[in-house]
PDB file of N, CA and C and ligand atoms in Angstrom:
ATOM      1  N   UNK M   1     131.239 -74.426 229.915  1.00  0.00           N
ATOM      2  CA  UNK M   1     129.999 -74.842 230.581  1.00  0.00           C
ATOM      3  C   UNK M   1     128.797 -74.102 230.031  1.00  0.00           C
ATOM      4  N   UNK M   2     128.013 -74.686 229.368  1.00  0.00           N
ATOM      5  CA  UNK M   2     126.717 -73.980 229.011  1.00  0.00           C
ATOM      6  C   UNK M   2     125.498 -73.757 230.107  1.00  0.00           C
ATOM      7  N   UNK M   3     125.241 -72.395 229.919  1.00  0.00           N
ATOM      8  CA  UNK M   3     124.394 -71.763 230.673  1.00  0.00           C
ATOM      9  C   UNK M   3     122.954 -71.900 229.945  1.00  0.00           C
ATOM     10  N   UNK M   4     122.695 -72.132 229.487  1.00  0.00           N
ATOM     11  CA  UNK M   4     121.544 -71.855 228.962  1.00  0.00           C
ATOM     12  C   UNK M   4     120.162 -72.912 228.927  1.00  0.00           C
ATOM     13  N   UNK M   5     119.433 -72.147 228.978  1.00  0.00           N
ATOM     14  CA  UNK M   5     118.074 -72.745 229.336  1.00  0.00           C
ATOM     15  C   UNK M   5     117.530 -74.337 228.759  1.00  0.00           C
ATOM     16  N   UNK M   6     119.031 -75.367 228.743  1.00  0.00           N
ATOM     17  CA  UNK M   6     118.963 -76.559 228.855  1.00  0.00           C
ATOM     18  C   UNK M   6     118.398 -77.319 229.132  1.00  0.00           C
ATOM     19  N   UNK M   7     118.851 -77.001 230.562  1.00  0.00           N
ATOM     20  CA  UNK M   7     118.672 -77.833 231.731  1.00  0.00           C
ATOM     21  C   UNK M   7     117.727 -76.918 232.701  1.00  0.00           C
ATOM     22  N   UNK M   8     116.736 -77.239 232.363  1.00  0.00           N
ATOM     23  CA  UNK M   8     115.414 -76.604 233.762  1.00  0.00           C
ATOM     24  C   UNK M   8     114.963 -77.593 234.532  1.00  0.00           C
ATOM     25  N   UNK M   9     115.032 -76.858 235.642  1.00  0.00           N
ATOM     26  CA  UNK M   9     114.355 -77.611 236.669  1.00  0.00           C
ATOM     27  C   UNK M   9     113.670 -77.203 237.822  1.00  0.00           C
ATOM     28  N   UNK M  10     112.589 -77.300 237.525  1.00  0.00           N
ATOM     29  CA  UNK M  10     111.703 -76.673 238.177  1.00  0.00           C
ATOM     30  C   UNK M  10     111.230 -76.807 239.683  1.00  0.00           C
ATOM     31  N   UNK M  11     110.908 -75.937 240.926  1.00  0.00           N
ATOM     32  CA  UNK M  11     111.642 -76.161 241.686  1.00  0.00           C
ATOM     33  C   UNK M  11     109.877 -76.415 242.615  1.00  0.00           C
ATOM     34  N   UNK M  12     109.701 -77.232 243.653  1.00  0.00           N
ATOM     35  CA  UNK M  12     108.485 -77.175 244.116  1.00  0.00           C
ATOM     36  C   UNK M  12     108.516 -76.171 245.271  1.00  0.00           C
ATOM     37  N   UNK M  13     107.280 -75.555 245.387  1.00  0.00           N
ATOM     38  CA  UNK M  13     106.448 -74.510 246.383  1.00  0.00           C
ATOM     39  C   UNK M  13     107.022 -73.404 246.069  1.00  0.00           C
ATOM     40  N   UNK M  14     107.929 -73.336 244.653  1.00  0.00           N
ATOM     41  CA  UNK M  14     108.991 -71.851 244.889  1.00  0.00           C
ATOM     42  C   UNK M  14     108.259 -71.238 243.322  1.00  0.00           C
ATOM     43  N   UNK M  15     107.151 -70.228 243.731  1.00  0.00           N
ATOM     44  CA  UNK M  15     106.930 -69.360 242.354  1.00  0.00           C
ATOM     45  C   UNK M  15     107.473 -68.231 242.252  1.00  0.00           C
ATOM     46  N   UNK M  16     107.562 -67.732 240.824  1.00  0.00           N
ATOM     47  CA  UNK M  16     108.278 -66.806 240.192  1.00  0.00           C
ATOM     48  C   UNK M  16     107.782 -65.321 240.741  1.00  0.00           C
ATOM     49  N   UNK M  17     108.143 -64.662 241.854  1.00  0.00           N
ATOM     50  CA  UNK M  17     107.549 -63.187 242.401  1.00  0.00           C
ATOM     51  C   UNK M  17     107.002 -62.233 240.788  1.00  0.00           C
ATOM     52  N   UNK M  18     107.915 -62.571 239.909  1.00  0.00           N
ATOM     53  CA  UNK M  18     107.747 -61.874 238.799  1.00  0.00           C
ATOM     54  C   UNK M  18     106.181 -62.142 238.260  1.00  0.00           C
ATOM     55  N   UNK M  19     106.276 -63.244 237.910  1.00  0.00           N
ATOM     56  CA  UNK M  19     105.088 -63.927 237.003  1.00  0.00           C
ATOM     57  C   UNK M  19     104.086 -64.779 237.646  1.00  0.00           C
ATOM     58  N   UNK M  20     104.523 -65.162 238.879  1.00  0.00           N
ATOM     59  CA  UNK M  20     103.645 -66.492 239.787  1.00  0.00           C
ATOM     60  C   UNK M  20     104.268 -67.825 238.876  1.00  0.00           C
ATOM     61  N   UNK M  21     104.956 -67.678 237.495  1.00  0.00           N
ATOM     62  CA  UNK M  21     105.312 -69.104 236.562  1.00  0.00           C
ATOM     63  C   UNK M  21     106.122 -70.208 238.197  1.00  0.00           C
ATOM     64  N   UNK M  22     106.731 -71.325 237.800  1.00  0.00           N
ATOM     65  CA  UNK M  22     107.415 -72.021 238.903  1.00  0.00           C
ATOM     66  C   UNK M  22     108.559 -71.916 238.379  1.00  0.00           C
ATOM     67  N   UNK M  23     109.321 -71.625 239.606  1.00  0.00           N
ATOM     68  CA  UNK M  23     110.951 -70.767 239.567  1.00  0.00           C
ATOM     69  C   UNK M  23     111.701 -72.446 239.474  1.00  0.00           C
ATOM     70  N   UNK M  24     112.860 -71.626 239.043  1.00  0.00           N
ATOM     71  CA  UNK M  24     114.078 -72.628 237.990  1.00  0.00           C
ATOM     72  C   UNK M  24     114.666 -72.358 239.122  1.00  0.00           C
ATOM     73  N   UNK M  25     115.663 -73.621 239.702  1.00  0.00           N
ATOM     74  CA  UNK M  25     117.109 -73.578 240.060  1.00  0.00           C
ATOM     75  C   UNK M  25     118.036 -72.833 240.032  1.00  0.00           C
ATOM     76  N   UNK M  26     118.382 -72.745 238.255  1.00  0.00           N
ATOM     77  CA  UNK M  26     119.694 -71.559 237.947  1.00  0.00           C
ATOM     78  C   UNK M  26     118.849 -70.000 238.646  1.00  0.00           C
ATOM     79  N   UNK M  27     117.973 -69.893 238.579  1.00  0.00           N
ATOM     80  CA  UNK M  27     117.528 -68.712 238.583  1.00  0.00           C
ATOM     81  C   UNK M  27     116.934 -68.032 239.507  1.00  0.00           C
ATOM     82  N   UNK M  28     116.559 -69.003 240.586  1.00  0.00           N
ATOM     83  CA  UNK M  28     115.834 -68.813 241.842  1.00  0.00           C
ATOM     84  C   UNK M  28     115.733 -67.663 242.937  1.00  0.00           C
ATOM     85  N   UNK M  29     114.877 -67.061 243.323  1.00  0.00           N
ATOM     86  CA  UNK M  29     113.833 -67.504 243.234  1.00  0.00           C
ATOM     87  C   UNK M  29     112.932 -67.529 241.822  1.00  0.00           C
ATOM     88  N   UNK M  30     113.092 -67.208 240.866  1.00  0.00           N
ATOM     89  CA  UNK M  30     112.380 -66.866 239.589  1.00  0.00           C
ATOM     90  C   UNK M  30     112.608 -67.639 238.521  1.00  0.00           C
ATOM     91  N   UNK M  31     111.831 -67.756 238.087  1.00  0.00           N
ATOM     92  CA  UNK M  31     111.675 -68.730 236.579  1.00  0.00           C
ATOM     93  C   UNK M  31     112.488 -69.152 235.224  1.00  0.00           C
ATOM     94  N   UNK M  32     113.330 -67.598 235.433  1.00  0.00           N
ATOM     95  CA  UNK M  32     113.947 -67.197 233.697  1.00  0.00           C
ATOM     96  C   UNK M  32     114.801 -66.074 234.690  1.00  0.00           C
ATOM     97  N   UNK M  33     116.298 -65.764 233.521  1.00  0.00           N
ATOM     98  CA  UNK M  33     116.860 -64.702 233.619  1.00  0.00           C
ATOM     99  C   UNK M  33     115.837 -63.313 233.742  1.00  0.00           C
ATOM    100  N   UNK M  34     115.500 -63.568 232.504  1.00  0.00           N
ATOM    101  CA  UNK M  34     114.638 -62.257 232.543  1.00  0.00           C
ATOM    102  C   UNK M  34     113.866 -61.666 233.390  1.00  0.00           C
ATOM    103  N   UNK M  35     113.329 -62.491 234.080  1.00  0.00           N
ATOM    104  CA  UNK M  35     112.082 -62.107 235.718  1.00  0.00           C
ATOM    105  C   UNK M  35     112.901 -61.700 236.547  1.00  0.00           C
ATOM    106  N   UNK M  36     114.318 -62.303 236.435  1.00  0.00           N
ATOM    107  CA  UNK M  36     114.947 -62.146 237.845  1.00  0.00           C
ATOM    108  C   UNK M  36     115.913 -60.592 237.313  1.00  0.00           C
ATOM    109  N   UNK M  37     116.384 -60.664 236.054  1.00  0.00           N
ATOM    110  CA  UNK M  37     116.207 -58.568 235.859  1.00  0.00           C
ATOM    111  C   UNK M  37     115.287 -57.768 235.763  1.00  0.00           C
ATOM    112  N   UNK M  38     114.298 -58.404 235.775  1.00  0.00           N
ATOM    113  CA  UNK M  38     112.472 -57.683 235.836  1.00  0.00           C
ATOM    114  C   UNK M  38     112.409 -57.429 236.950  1.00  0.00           C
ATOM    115  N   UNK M  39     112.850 -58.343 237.849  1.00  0.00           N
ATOM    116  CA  UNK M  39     112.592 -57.954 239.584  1.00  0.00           C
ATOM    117  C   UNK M  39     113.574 -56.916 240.363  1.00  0.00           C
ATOM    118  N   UNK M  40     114.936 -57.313 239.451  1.00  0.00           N
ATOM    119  CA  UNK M  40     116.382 -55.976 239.478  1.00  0.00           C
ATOM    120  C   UNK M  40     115.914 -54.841 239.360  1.00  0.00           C
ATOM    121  N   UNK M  41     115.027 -54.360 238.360  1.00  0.00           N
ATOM    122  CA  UNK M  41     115.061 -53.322 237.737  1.00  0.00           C
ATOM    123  C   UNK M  41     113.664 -52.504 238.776  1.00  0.00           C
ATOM    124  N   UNK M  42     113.066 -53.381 239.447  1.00  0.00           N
ATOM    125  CA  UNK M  42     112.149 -52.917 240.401  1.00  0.00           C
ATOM    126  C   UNK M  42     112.987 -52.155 241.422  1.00  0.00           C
ATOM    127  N   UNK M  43     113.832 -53.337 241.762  1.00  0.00           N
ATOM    128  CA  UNK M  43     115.058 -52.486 243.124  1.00  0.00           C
ATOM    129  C   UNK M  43     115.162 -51.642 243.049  1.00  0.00           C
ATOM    130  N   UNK M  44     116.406 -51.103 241.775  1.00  0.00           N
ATOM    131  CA  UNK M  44     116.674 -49.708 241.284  1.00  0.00           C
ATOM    132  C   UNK M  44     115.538 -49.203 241.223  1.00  0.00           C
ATOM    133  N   UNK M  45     114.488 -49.263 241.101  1.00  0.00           N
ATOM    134  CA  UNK M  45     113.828 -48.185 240.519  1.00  0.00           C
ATOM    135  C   UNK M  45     112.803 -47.728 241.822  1.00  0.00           C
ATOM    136  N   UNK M  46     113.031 -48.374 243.040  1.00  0.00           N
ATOM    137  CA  UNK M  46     112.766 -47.660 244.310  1.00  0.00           C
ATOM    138  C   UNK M  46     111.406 -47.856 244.489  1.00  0.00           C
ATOM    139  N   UNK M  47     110.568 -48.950 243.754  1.00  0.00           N
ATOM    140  CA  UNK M  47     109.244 -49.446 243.633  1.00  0.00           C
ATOM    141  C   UNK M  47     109.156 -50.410 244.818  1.00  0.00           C
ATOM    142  N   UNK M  48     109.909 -50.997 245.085  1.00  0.00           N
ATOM    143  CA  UNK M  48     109.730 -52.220 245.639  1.00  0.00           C
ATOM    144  C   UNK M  48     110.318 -52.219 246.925  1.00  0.00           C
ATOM    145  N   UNK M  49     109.495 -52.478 248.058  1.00  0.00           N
ATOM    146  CA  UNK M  49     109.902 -52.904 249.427  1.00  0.00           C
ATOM    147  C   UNK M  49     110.161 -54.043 250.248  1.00  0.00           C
ATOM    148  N   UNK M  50     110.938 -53.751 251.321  1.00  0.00           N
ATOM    149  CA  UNK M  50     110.657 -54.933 251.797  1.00  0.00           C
ATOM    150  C   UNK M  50     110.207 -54.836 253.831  1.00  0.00           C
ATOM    151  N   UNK M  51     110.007 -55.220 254.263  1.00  0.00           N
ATOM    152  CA  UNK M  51     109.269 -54.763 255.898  1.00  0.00           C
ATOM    153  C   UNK M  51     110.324 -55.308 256.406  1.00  0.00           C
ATOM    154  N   UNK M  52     111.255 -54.142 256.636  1.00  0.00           N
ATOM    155  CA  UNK M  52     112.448 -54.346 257.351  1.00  0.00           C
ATOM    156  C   UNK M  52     113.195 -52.917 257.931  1.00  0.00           C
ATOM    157  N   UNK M  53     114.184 -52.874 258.590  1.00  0.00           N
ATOM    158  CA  UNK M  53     114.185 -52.114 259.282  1.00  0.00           C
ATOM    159  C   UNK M  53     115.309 -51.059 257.956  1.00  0.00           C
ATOM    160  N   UNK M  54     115.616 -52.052 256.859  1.00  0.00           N
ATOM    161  CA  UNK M  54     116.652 -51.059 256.009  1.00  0.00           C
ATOM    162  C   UNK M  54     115.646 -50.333 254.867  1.00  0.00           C
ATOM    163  N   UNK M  55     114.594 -50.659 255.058  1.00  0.00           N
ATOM    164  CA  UNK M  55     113.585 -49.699 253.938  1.00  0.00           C
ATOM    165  C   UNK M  55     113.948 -48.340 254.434  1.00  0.00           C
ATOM    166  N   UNK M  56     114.082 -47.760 255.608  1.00  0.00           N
ATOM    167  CA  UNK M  56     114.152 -46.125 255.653  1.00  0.00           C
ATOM    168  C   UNK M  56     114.981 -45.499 254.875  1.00  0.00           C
ATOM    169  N   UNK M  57     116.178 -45.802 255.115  1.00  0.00           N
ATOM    170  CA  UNK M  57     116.515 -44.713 253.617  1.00  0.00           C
ATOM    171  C   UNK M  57     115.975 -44.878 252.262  1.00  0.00           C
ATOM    172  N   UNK M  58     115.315 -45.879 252.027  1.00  0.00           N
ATOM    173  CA  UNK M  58     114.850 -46.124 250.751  1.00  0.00           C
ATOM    174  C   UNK M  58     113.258 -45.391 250.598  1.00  0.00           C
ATOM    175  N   UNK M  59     112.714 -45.453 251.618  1.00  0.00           N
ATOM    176  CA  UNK M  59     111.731 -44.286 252.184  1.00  0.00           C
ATOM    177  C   UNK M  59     112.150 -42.742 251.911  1.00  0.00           C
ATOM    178  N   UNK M  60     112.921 -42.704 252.634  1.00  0.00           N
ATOM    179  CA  UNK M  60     113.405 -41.278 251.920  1.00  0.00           C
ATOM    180  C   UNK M  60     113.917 -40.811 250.922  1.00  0.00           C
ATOM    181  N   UNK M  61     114.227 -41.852 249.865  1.00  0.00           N
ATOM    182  CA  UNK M  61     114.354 -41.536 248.442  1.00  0.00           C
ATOM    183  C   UNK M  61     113.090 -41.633 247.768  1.00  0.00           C
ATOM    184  N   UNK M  62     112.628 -41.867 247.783  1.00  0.00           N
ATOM    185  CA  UNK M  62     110.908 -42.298 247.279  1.00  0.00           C
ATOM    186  C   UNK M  62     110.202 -40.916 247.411  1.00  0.00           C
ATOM    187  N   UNK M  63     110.450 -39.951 248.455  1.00  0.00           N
ATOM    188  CA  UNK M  63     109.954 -38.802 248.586  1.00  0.00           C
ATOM    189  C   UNK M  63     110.999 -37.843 247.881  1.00  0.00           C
ATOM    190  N   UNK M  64     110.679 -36.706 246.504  1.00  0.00           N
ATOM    191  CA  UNK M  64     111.551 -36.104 246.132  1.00  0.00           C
ATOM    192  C   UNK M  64     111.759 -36.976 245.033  1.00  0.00           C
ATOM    193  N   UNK M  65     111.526 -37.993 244.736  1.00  0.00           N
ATOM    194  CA  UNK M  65     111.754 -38.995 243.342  1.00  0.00           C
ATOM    195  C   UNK M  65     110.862 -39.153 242.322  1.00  0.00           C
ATOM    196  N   UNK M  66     109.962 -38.446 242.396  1.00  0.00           N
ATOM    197  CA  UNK M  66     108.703 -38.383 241.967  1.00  0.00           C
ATOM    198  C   UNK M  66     108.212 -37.340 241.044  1.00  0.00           C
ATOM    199  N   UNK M  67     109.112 -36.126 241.078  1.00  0.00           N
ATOM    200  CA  UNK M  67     108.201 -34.798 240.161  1.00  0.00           C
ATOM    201  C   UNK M  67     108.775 -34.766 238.765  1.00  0.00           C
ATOM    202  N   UNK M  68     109.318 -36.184 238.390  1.00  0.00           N
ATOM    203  CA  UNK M  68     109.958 -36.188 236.959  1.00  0.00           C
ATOM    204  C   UNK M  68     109.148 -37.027 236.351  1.00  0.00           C
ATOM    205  N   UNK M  69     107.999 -37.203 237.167  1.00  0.00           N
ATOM    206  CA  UNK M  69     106.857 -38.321 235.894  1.00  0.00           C
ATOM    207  C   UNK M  69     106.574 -38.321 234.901  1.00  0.00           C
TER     208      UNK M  69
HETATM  209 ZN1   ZN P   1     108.933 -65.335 235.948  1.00  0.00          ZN
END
């Protein structure tokens, strides 16, 4: 089965958080593989929130994560 950027289809009211581009099906919410490990690599990297009640420990890694800039 081929995976590859074939078959796009672009999806309505759903843009790419990465880029604002309009998010693909295979890939959703995001446009391309790549945005959607662009947006991975935010996770890990303790940049990115979300307003929920499981941000606190992620709050407290964020403090102390910082003096290796
Ligand atoms: Zn994108």
């Amino acid at each position: 089965m081929p995976e590859e950027s074939d078959k796009v289809v672009p999806l309505k009211k759903a843009k790419c958080p990465a880029c604002a581009k309009p998010a693909v099906a295979a890939y959703q919410p995001f446009c391309s593989k790549r945005c959607s490990n662009l947006d991975l690599g935010r996770w890990l990297d303790g940049s990115y929130r979300i307003p929920t009640n499981e941000t606190i420990d992620a709050a407290a890694f964020a403090e102390g994560d910082d003096e290796d800039h």
